[in-house]
Amino acid sequence: MRPRHTLILIVGVNSETVTDVTSTDFPGHWPGEDHAWDISKFASTFKVKVYKNEHEETSFSLIGIDASVANAYRRILIAEIPSLAIERVYIYNNTSIIQDEVLAARLGLIPLKGGEKGLKEFLKWYRKTKEGEEPDIATDYNTIRLHLKVECTRNENAAPGERDPLKLYHNAHVYAKDLEFVPFGQQAKHFSGEDAIMSTNPDILIAKLRPGQILDIEMDAIKGQGSDHAKFSPVAPASYRLLPTITITKPILGKDAEKFARCFPKGVIGFETVTKKEAATKGSGYEGHEGEKKAVVLDAMKDTVSRECLRHAEFEGKVKLGRIRDHFIFSIESVGQWGSGELFLESVKMLRQKCEGLLSNLRDMPN
Amino acid sequence: MAPKNSKKAAEAAPPAPESDVEMDYGSPSNEVLIDENSPQELAKKEQRIRVLPGSSATAASFEFKDEDHTLGNALRYIIMKNPEVEFCGYSIPHPSEPLMNIRIQTYEGTTASEALEKGFKDLMDLCDVVADKFVEAQIEFAEENPTEV
């Protein structure tokens, strides 16, 4: 590795190795550089850029933040923000070919949605109890009851010779939309009409039945967090990647330029024509190539950093790939209970709350 | 729990409190109602930090209960940003124990617990800036890209 004297923000991506991976922005690391934590400096350098902001999906960049903090937000999104999922399944009758325990596991994974205000403010946590402890009491403000009662019957009106089970029988397929919400107590006030508890994706197939087979199931859905079980995770998924950089250090011209562009996803590399001025500049590498195509970087963000261009001898020493260490492109997809942008804010809030709680713990600590 | 019982319990449940106590967490998003049974509130009821034996004023290891890499790494980073800190590192001694350790060694002039306290505060400040800027960026984006109704 080359000796370095200042902080470098670009992680080098070579054909077989990576360089400058770890953050070194700490006091005392680089001679003459400060790097002490300074909130006003952070506030002036930190930037957020939003690319997409929809209920189900959001995409944005956090620029000027450390990986440890960006990763904390990502981990909170996946494992700590609560959401509602089916936790207990009471099977009164199941004569389908799918086993009780498999069916129960499938039901648990169905994403649910409902009135946002009700889910966040009215619905409380069902207290987790340790082994041997009396379980918490299920009430209208901590448990959502769902029913599934389906019987498959023959369709007498089916055309003779019909082979499609969906036409031949009634209820041959059981879907998530067949889950029926049974409001108790005050639940009707918070979860009715549009706000009723139902699956986010009504067409999730739960089971297939044949005439005479019955499903009669009651389910309890509670609030939980992804660290307990992935079914409680409100995102699918939340991830980030570092912004790629592509630097063309020596001209890539003509047929090579076309080949170079094919090494990247569409839209990453474009073409320009070598100008007269460039061709006249000595030492530019363009001498005598006026009017030829040259490769230029259009949009490095679209790159997947496949390193394909590093496999070809003709580009050797002409291109440098890298990623910007403090530019995180987040992509958060909500499963439907939360708005995706709101989810990120919630993760920031939860990290703050964690610190707040532990700070008071620290102050209460016996010395 | 028997299904019939839980059904009965649900029907006989006392009405949920109409207005819970409101608390401002200082972040710009909506205010949050306290839920006593939430993991966050349950965690507040116990002392989750312990100083491991062998500590001195300027060098101590803190053991955090029910914390993991999420807080560990972020806190390590922000404590390392303190010029008074000589060393900071975190570890999860065993994956099947819900414990996370942070080791802090400081120069003379401050103490390990002061450095930890500053770490918490700095991380909170950082979160406030991130939340503010994110909301700002969202509003800006919404103005630039009005959705068709």
Coordinates of C-alpha atoms in Angstrom, one line a residue:
Chain A
M1 CA 0.0 0.0 0.0
R2 CA 1.1 3.5 -0.7
P3 CA 2.0 5.7 2.3
R4 CA -0.7 8.2 3.0
H5 CA -0.6 11.5 4.8
T6 CA -4.2 12.7 4.7
L7 CA -7.7 11.3 5.0
I8 CA -9.0 9.7 1.9
L9 CA -12.7 9.4 1.3
I10 CA -12.7 7.0 -1.6
V11 CA -12.6 3.2 -1.0
G12 CA -10.5 1.8 -3.9
V13 CA -11.9 -1.2 -5.7
N14 CA -9.3 -3.0 -7.7
S15 CA -9.6 -6.3 -9.5
E16 CA -8.5 -8.4 -6.6
T17 CA -8.1 -6.0 -3.7
V18 CA -9.7 -3.1 -1.9
T19 CA -8.0 -0.1 -0.3
D20 CA -8.8 2.5 2.3
V21 CA -11.8 0.6 3.6
T22 CA -11.8 1.7 7.3
S23 CA -12.8 5.1 8.5
T24 CA -9.9 7.1 9.8
D25 CA -11.6 10.4 10.7
F26 CA -10.5 10.3 14.3
P27 CA -8.5 12.8 16.3
G28 CA -4.8 12.0 16.3
H29 CA -4.9 9.8 13.3
W30 CA -3.6 12.2 10.6
P31 CA -1.0 14.7 11.5
G32 CA -2.4 18.3 11.3
E33 CA -6.0 17.1 10.9
D34 CA -8.5 17.6 13.6
H35 CA -11.5 15.3 13.2
A36 CA -12.8 15.9 16.7
W37 CA -16.6 15.6 16.9
D38 CA -18.1 19.0 16.2
I39 CA -21.9 19.1 15.8
S40 CA -21.9 22.4 13.9
K41 CA -19.4 21.1 11.5
F42 CA -21.4 17.9 11.1
A43 CA -24.6 19.9 10.5
S44 CA -22.9 21.9 7.8
T45 CA -21.4 19.0 5.9
F46 CA -24.1 16.3 6.4
K47 CA -26.6 16.2 3.4
V48 CA -29.7 14.2 2.6
K49 CA -30.8 13.7 -1.0
V50 CA -34.2 12.1 -1.7
Y51 CA -34.6 10.2 -5.0
K52 CA -37.9 8.5 -4.3
N53 CA -40.5 9.0 -1.6
E54 CA -43.5 6.8 -1.8
H55 CA -45.5 5.0 0.8
E56 CA -44.1 1.6 -0.1
E57 CA -40.6 2.6 -1.1
T58 CA -38.2 5.3 -0.4
S59 CA -34.7 5.9 -1.7
F60 CA -32.3 8.6 -0.5
S61 CA -28.6 9.3 0.2
L62 CA -27.1 10.2 3.5
I63 CA -23.9 12.1 2.7
G64 CA -21.2 12.8 5.3
I65 CA -22.1 10.2 7.9
D66 CA -20.1 7.3 9.3
A67 CA -20.9 3.7 8.4
S68 CA -21.3 2.8 12.1
V69 CA -24.2 5.2 12.4
A70 CA -25.8 4.5 9.0
N71 CA -25.6 0.8 9.9
A72 CA -27.2 1.4 13.3
Y73 CA -30.2 3.0 11.4
R74 CA -30.4 0.1 9.1
R75 CA -30.3 -2.5 11.9
I76 CA -33.0 -0.6 13.8
L77 CA -35.2 -0.5 10.7
I78 CA -34.9 -4.3 10.3
A79 CA -34.9 -5.5 13.9
E80 CA -36.4 -2.9 16.3
I81 CA -39.2 -1.0 14.8
P82 CA -42.4 -2.7 15.8
S83 CA -45.1 -4.1 13.5
L84 CA -48.2 -6.2 13.8
A85 CA -48.1 -9.9 12.8
I86 CA -50.0 -13.1 13.6
E87 CA -48.4 -14.7 16.7
R88 CA -50.9 -17.3 17.9
V89 CA -52.9 -19.7 15.7
Y90 CA -55.8 -21.8 17.1
I91 CA -56.7 -24.4 14.7
Y92 CA -60.2 -25.9 15.3
N93 CA -60.3 -27.8 12.0
N94 CA -57.8 -28.3 9.3
T95 CA -58.5 -31.1 6.9
S96 CA -56.4 -29.7 4.1
I97 CA -53.2 -31.4 3.1
I98 CA -51.0 -28.6 4.6
Q99 CA -49.9 -29.5 8.1
D100 CA -51.1 -27.4 11.1
E101 CA -47.6 -26.2 12.0
V102 CA -46.7 -25.3 8.4
L103 CA -50.0 -23.5 8.0
A104 CA -49.4 -21.6 11.2
A105 CA -45.9 -20.5 10.1
R106 CA -47.4 -19.3 6.7
L107 CA -50.1 -17.3 8.5
G108 CA -47.5 -15.6 10.7
L109 CA -45.6 -14.4 7.7
I110 CA -48.6 -12.6 6.1
P111 CA -48.0 -8.9 6.2
L112 CA -50.9 -7.0 7.8
K113 CA -52.1 -3.4 7.6
G114 CA -54.7 -1.3 9.3
G115 CA -55.5 2.2 10.5
E116 CA -52.1 3.9 11.1
K117 CA -53.3 5.9 14.0
G118 CA -54.9 2.9 15.6
L119 CA -51.8 0.7 15.1
K120 CA -49.4 3.3 16.5
E121 CA -51.4 4.9 19.3
F122 CA -54.2 2.7 20.3
L123 CA -52.6 -0.7 19.9
K124 CA -50.2 -1.5 22.8
W125 CA -47.5 -4.1 23.2
Y126 CA -48.5 -7.6 24.4
R127 CA -46.0 -8.0 27.3
K128 CA -43.4 -10.6 26.7
T129 CA -43.1 -13.0 29.6
K130 CA -40.3 -15.2 30.6
E131 CA -40.7 -19.0 31.0
G132 CA -42.8 -19.9 34.0
E133 CA -44.4 -16.5 34.2
E134 CA -48.2 -16.0 33.8
P135 CA -48.7 -14.8 30.2
D136 CA -50.0 -11.3 29.6
I137 CA -53.8 -11.0 29.3
A138 CA -55.1 -10.6 25.8
T139 CA -57.2 -7.4 25.6
D140 CA -58.7 -5.3 22.9
Y141 CA -55.7 -2.9 23.0
N142 CA -52.9 -5.5 22.7
T143 CA -54.4 -8.3 20.5
I144 CA -56.0 -8.3 17.1
R145 CA -58.2 -11.3 16.5
L146 CA -58.6 -12.7 13.0
H147 CA -60.7 -15.6 11.7
L148 CA -60.3 -17.9 8.7
K149 CA -63.2 -20.2 7.9
V150 CA -63.2 -21.7 4.5
E151 CA -64.8 -24.8 3.1
C152 CA -64.2 -26.1 -0.4
T153 CA -67.2 -27.3 -2.2
R154 CA -68.0 -28.6 -5.7
N155 CA -69.3 -26.0 -8.2
E156 CA -72.5 -27.7 -9.6
N157 CA -72.6 -25.1 -12.5
A158 CA -69.1 -26.0 -13.8
A159 CA -69.0 -26.9 -17.5
P160 CA -68.7 -30.6 -18.2
G161 CA -65.2 -31.6 -18.7
E162 CA -63.8 -28.6 -16.9
R163 CA -60.3 -29.2 -15.4
D164 CA -59.5 -25.9 -13.8
P165 CA -59.9 -26.4 -10.0
L166 CA -60.8 -22.7 -9.6
K167 CA -63.8 -23.2 -11.8
L168 CA -64.6 -26.7 -10.8
Y169 CA -64.7 -26.0 -7.0
H170 CA -65.7 -23.1 -4.8
N171 CA -62.8 -21.9 -2.5
A172 CA -60.2 -24.1 -4.1
H173 CA -57.6 -21.5 -3.2
V174 CA -57.4 -19.7 0.1
Y175 CA -56.0 -16.2 -0.1
A176 CA -54.8 -13.7 2.5
K177 CA -58.0 -11.7 1.6
D178 CA -60.1 -14.5 3.2
L179 CA -58.7 -13.5 6.6
E180 CA -61.5 -11.9 8.5
F181 CA -60.9 -9.3 11.1
V182 CA -63.0 -9.6 14.3
P183 CA -63.0 -6.3 16.2
F184 CA -63.3 -6.5 20.0
G185 CA -64.0 -3.7 22.5
Q186 CA -62.7 -0.4 21.2
Q187 CA -61.1 -1.8 18.2
A188 CA -64.1 -1.1 16.0
K189 CA -63.5 2.6 16.6
H190 CA -59.9 2.5 15.3
F191 CA -60.1 -0.2 12.7
S192 CA -63.2 0.0 10.6
G193 CA -63.9 0.5 6.9
E194 CA -60.7 1.5 5.2
D195 CA -58.7 1.1 8.4
A196 CA -59.8 -2.5 9.0
I197 CA -57.0 -4.9 9.7
M198 CA -56.3 -6.9 6.6
S199 CA -53.4 -8.2 4.5
T200 CA -51.3 -5.7 2.6
N201 CA -51.2 -8.2 -0.3
P202 CA -54.7 -9.7 -0.6
D203 CA -53.5 -12.3 -3.2
I204 CA -51.0 -14.2 -1.0
L205 CA -51.9 -17.9 -1.4
I206 CA -52.3 -19.5 2.0
A207 CA -53.5 -23.0 1.0
K208 CA -55.2 -25.0 -1.7
L209 CA -58.3 -27.1 -0.9
R210 CA -60.3 -29.8 -2.5
P211 CA -64.1 -30.5 -2.0
G212 CA -64.8 -31.5 1.6
Q213 CA -61.7 -29.9 3.0
I214 CA -62.1 -27.3 5.7
L215 CA -60.0 -24.6 7.4
D216 CA -61.4 -23.2 10.6
I217 CA -58.8 -21.1 12.3
E218 CA -58.6 -18.3 14.8
M219 CA -55.5 -16.1 15.0
D220 CA -54.1 -13.5 17.4
A221 CA -51.9 -10.8 16.0
I222 CA -49.7 -8.8 18.3
K223 CA -47.1 -6.1 18.0
G224 CA -43.5 -7.4 18.0
Q225 CA -40.1 -6.6 16.7
G226 CA -37.9 -8.1 14.0
S227 CA -35.3 -9.2 16.5
D228 CA -37.8 -11.8 17.8
H229 CA -39.0 -13.0 14.4
A230 CA -38.6 -11.7 10.9
K231 CA -42.4 -11.6 10.5
F232 CA -42.4 -8.5 12.8
S233 CA -39.9 -6.6 10.6
P234 CA -41.6 -3.6 9.0
V235 CA -39.3 -3.5 6.0
A236 CA -38.6 -5.8 3.1
P237 CA -35.8 -5.0 3.1
A238 CA -33.8 -1.9 4.3
S239 CA -30.4 -1.7 2.8
Y240 CA -27.7 0.7 1.7
R241 CA -24.8 0.8 -0.7
L242 CA -21.9 3.2 -1.1
L243 CA -22.0 5.5 -4.1
P244 CA -19.6 4.1 -6.8
T245 CA -17.0 6.3 -8.5
I246 CA -15.5 5.6 -11.9
T247 CA -12.5 7.7 -12.9
I248 CA -11.2 7.4 -16.5
T249 CA -7.5 8.3 -16.1
K250 CA -6.4 7.8 -19.7
P251 CA -8.6 8.2 -22.8
I252 CA -10.6 5.2 -24.0
L253 CA -11.4 5.7 -27.6
G254 CA -13.3 4.3 -30.6
K255 CA -14.2 0.6 -30.5
D256 CA -12.6 0.3 -27.0
A257 CA -15.0 3.0 -25.8
E258 CA -18.0 0.9 -26.9
K259 CA -16.6 -2.2 -25.3
F260 CA -15.9 -0.2 -22.2
A261 CA -19.6 0.9 -22.0
R262 CA -20.7 -2.7 -22.3
C263 CA -18.8 -3.5 -19.2
F264 CA -21.2 -1.4 -17.1
P265 CA -25.0 -1.3 -16.7
K266 CA -26.9 0.9 -19.3
G267 CA -26.6 4.6 -18.7
V268 CA -23.3 4.5 -16.7
I269 CA -21.0 5.2 -19.6
G270 CA -21.7 7.6 -22.5
F271 CA -19.8 8.8 -25.5
E272 CA -18.5 12.2 -26.6
T273 CA -16.5 13.2 -29.6
V274 CA -12.9 14.2 -29.2
T275 CA -12.7 17.9 -30.1
K276 CA -10.1 19.7 -32.1
K277 CA -8.8 21.4 -29.0
E278 CA -8.4 18.1 -27.2
A279 CA -6.6 16.6 -30.1
A280 CA -4.2 19.5 -30.2
T281 CA -3.3 19.3 -26.6
K282 CA 0.0 17.5 -26.2
G283 CA 0.2 14.8 -23.6
S284 CA -3.6 14.5 -23.3
G285 CA -3.6 11.1 -25.1
Y286 CA -6.1 12.5 -27.7
E287 CA -3.4 13.5 -30.2
G288 CA -4.5 12.6 -33.7
H289 CA -7.9 11.2 -32.6
E290 CA -10.0 14.2 -33.5
G291 CA -13.6 13.2 -34.2
E292 CA -13.3 9.8 -32.6
K293 CA -15.6 8.5 -29.9
K294 CA -14.4 8.7 -26.3
A295 CA -15.9 7.1 -23.2
V296 CA -17.2 9.4 -20.5
V297 CA -18.9 8.7 -17.2
L298 CA -22.6 9.7 -17.3
D299 CA -24.0 8.3 -14.0
A300 CA -21.8 6.3 -11.7
M301 CA -24.7 5.8 -9.3
K302 CA -26.2 3.3 -11.7
D303 CA -23.1 1.2 -11.6
T304 CA -23.1 -2.1 -9.7
V305 CA -19.3 -2.2 -9.3
S306 CA -19.1 -5.5 -11.1
R307 CA -15.4 -4.8 -11.9
E308 CA -16.0 -6.3 -15.4
C309 CA -13.9 -3.5 -16.9
L310 CA -10.9 -4.5 -14.8
R311 CA -10.8 -7.9 -16.5
H312 CA -9.9 -6.6 -19.9
A313 CA -6.2 -5.8 -20.8
E314 CA -7.2 -2.9 -23.1
F315 CA -8.5 -0.9 -20.1
E316 CA -5.5 -1.6 -17.8
G317 CA -4.2 1.5 -16.2
K318 CA -7.0 3.6 -17.8
V319 CA -9.7 3.4 -15.2
K320 CA -10.0 3.5 -11.4
L321 CA -13.1 2.2 -9.6
G322 CA -14.1 3.1 -6.1
R323 CA -16.8 3.9 -3.7
I324 CA -17.3 7.0 -1.6
R325 CA -17.0 5.9 2.0
D326 CA -19.4 8.4 3.5
H327 CA -22.1 8.4 0.8
F328 CA -24.8 5.9 1.7
I329 CA -27.6 5.2 -0.8
F330 CA -30.4 3.9 1.3
S331 CA -33.3 2.0 -0.1
I332 CA -36.2 1.2 2.3
E333 CA -39.2 -0.8 1.2
S334 CA -42.0 -1.0 3.7
V335 CA -44.2 -4.1 3.9
G336 CA -47.2 -1.7 4.3
Q337 CA -47.9 -1.0 7.9
W338 CA -45.6 2.1 8.0
G339 CA -44.8 4.7 5.4
S340 CA -41.3 4.0 4.2
G341 CA -40.0 7.6 4.8
E342 CA -41.6 7.6 8.3
L343 CA -39.8 4.3 9.0
F344 CA -36.4 6.0 8.6
L345 CA -37.4 8.9 10.9
E346 CA -38.5 6.3 13.4
S347 CA -35.2 4.6 13.3
V348 CA -33.4 7.9 14.0
K349 CA -35.7 8.5 16.8
M350 CA -35.2 5.1 18.3
L351 CA -31.4 5.4 18.3
R352 CA -31.8 8.7 20.1
Q353 CA -34.2 7.1 22.6
K354 CA -31.7 4.4 23.2
C355 CA -29.0 6.9 24.1
E356 CA -31.4 8.9 26.2
G357 CA -32.4 5.9 28.3
L358 CA -28.9 4.7 28.8
L359 CA -27.7 8.2 29.6
S360 CA -30.1 8.3 32.5
N361 CA -29.0 4.8 33.5
L362 CA -25.4 6.0 33.5
R363 CA -26.3 9.0 35.7
D364 CA -28.2 6.6 38.2
M365 CA -25.2 4.3 38.3
P366 CA -23.7 3.7 41.8
N367 CA -20.2 5.0 41.8
Chain B
M1 CA -53.4 -19.8 26.6
A2 CA -56.8 -21.3 25.8
P3 CA -58.5 -19.6 22.9
K4 CA -61.8 -19.4 24.6
N5 CA -60.2 -17.7 27.6
S6 CA -58.4 -15.2 25.6
K7 CA -61.6 -14.3 23.8
K8 CA -63.4 -13.8 27.0
A9 CA -60.5 -11.7 28.3
A10 CA -60.6 -9.6 25.2
E11 CA -64.3 -8.9 25.7
A12 CA -64.0 -8.3 29.4
A13 CA -61.0 -6.0 28.9
P14 CA -61.1 -2.7 30.7
P15 CA -61.3 0.2 28.2
A16 CA -57.9 1.4 27.1
P17 CA -57.0 4.7 28.7
E18 CA -58.3 7.5 26.5
S19 CA -55.4 9.8 26.9
D20 CA -52.0 8.5 27.7
V21 CA -49.2 10.7 28.9
E22 CA -47.5 12.4 26.0
M23 CA -43.8 12.7 25.8
D24 CA -41.7 14.8 23.5
Y25 CA -38.5 13.1 22.4
G26 CA -37.2 16.2 20.9
S27 CA -37.2 14.9 17.4
P28 CA -39.3 16.5 14.7
S29 CA -41.5 13.5 14.0
N30 CA -44.9 12.9 15.6
E31 CA -45.2 12.7 19.4
V32 CA -45.3 9.3 20.8
L33 CA -47.6 7.8 23.4
I34 CA -45.9 5.8 26.1
D35 CA -46.6 2.1 26.1
E36 CA -45.5 0.5 29.3
N37 CA -45.1 -2.9 27.7
S38 CA -42.9 -1.8 24.9
P39 CA -39.3 -3.1 25.0
Q40 CA -38.1 0.5 25.2
E41 CA -40.2 1.2 28.3
L42 CA -39.4 -2.1 29.9
A43 CA -35.7 -1.5 29.4
K44 CA -36.0 1.9 31.2
K45 CA -37.1 0.1 34.4
E46 CA -33.8 -1.6 35.0
Q47 CA -30.2 -0.5 35.3
R48 CA -28.6 -1.8 32.1
I49 CA -25.1 -0.5 32.5
R50 CA -22.5 -2.0 34.8
V51 CA -18.8 -1.2 35.2
L52 CA -16.7 -4.3 34.9
P53 CA -14.2 -5.0 37.7
G54 CA -10.7 -3.6 37.3
S55 CA -11.7 -0.1 36.3
S56 CA -10.0 3.2 37.2
A57 CA -11.1 6.7 36.6
T58 CA -9.6 7.0 33.2
A59 CA -9.9 3.4 32.0
A60 CA -13.1 1.4 32.4
S61 CA -15.1 -1.3 30.6
F62 CA -18.9 -0.8 30.6
E63 CA -21.2 -3.7 30.2
F64 CA -24.5 -3.0 28.5
K65 CA -27.4 -5.3 28.9
D66 CA -29.7 -5.9 25.8
E67 CA -27.6 -3.9 23.5
D68 CA -25.7 -5.1 20.4
H69 CA -23.7 -3.9 17.4
T70 CA -26.5 -1.3 16.6
L71 CA -25.6 0.9 19.6
G72 CA -22.1 -0.6 20.2
N73 CA -20.5 0.4 16.9
A74 CA -22.2 3.8 16.7
L75 CA -21.2 4.7 20.2
R76 CA -17.7 3.5 19.7
Y77 CA -17.4 5.8 16.7
I78 CA -18.7 8.8 18.4
I79 CA -16.5 8.2 21.5
M80 CA -13.4 7.8 19.3
K81 CA -14.2 11.2 17.9
N82 CA -13.5 12.7 21.3
P83 CA -9.9 14.0 21.4
E84 CA -9.7 13.3 25.1
V85 CA -10.2 9.6 24.5
E86 CA -7.0 7.5 24.1
F87 CA -8.8 4.3 23.2
C88 CA -12.4 3.1 22.6
G89 CA -13.6 -0.3 21.5
Y90 CA -16.6 -2.5 21.8
S91 CA -17.2 -6.2 21.8
I92 CA -19.9 -8.7 22.1
P93 CA -18.2 -11.4 24.3
H94 CA -20.6 -14.2 23.4
P95 CA -23.3 -14.3 20.8
S96 CA -25.8 -16.1 23.0
E97 CA -25.6 -13.6 25.8
P98 CA -27.4 -10.3 25.3
L99 CA -24.4 -8.3 26.5
M100 CA -22.2 -5.7 24.8
N101 CA -19.0 -4.3 26.3
I102 CA -17.5 -0.9 25.7
R103 CA -13.9 -0.2 26.7
I104 CA -12.9 3.4 27.2
Q105 CA -9.5 4.8 28.1
T106 CA -9.0 8.5 28.4
Y107 CA -6.2 10.9 28.8
E108 CA -5.8 12.7 32.1
G109 CA -8.3 15.5 32.5
T110 CA -11.5 13.5 31.9
T111 CA -12.9 10.2 33.0
A112 CA -14.2 7.1 31.2
S113 CA -17.7 7.8 32.4
E114 CA -17.6 11.4 31.3
A115 CA -16.4 10.3 27.9
L116 CA -19.3 7.8 27.7
E117 CA -21.8 10.5 28.7
K118 CA -20.4 12.8 26.1
G119 CA -20.7 10.0 23.6
F120 CA -24.4 9.6 24.3
K121 CA -25.0 13.3 24.1
D122 CA -23.1 13.6 20.8
L123 CA -24.9 10.7 19.3
M124 CA -28.2 12.3 20.3
D125 CA -27.2 15.6 18.7
L126 CA -26.2 13.7 15.6
C127 CA -29.6 12.0 15.4
D128 CA -31.4 15.3 15.8
V129 CA -29.4 16.7 12.8
V130 CA -30.1 13.6 10.7
A131 CA -33.8 13.8 11.5
D132 CA -34.0 17.5 10.7
K133 CA -32.1 17.3 7.5
F134 CA -34.1 14.2 6.4
V135 CA -37.4 16.0 6.9
E136 CA -36.1 19.1 5.1
A137 CA -35.0 16.9 2.2
Q138 CA -38.3 15.2 2.1
I139 CA -40.2 18.5 1.9
E140 CA -37.9 19.8 -0.7
F141 CA -38.4 16.6 -2.7
A142 CA -42.2 16.8 -2.4
E143 CA -42.1 20.4 -3.6
E144 CA -40.0 19.5 -6.6
N145 CA -42.1 16.4 -7.5
P146 CA -45.7 17.3 -6.8
T147 CA -47.7 14.1 -7.1
E148 CA -50.6 14.0 -9.6
V149 CA -53.9 13.8 -7.8

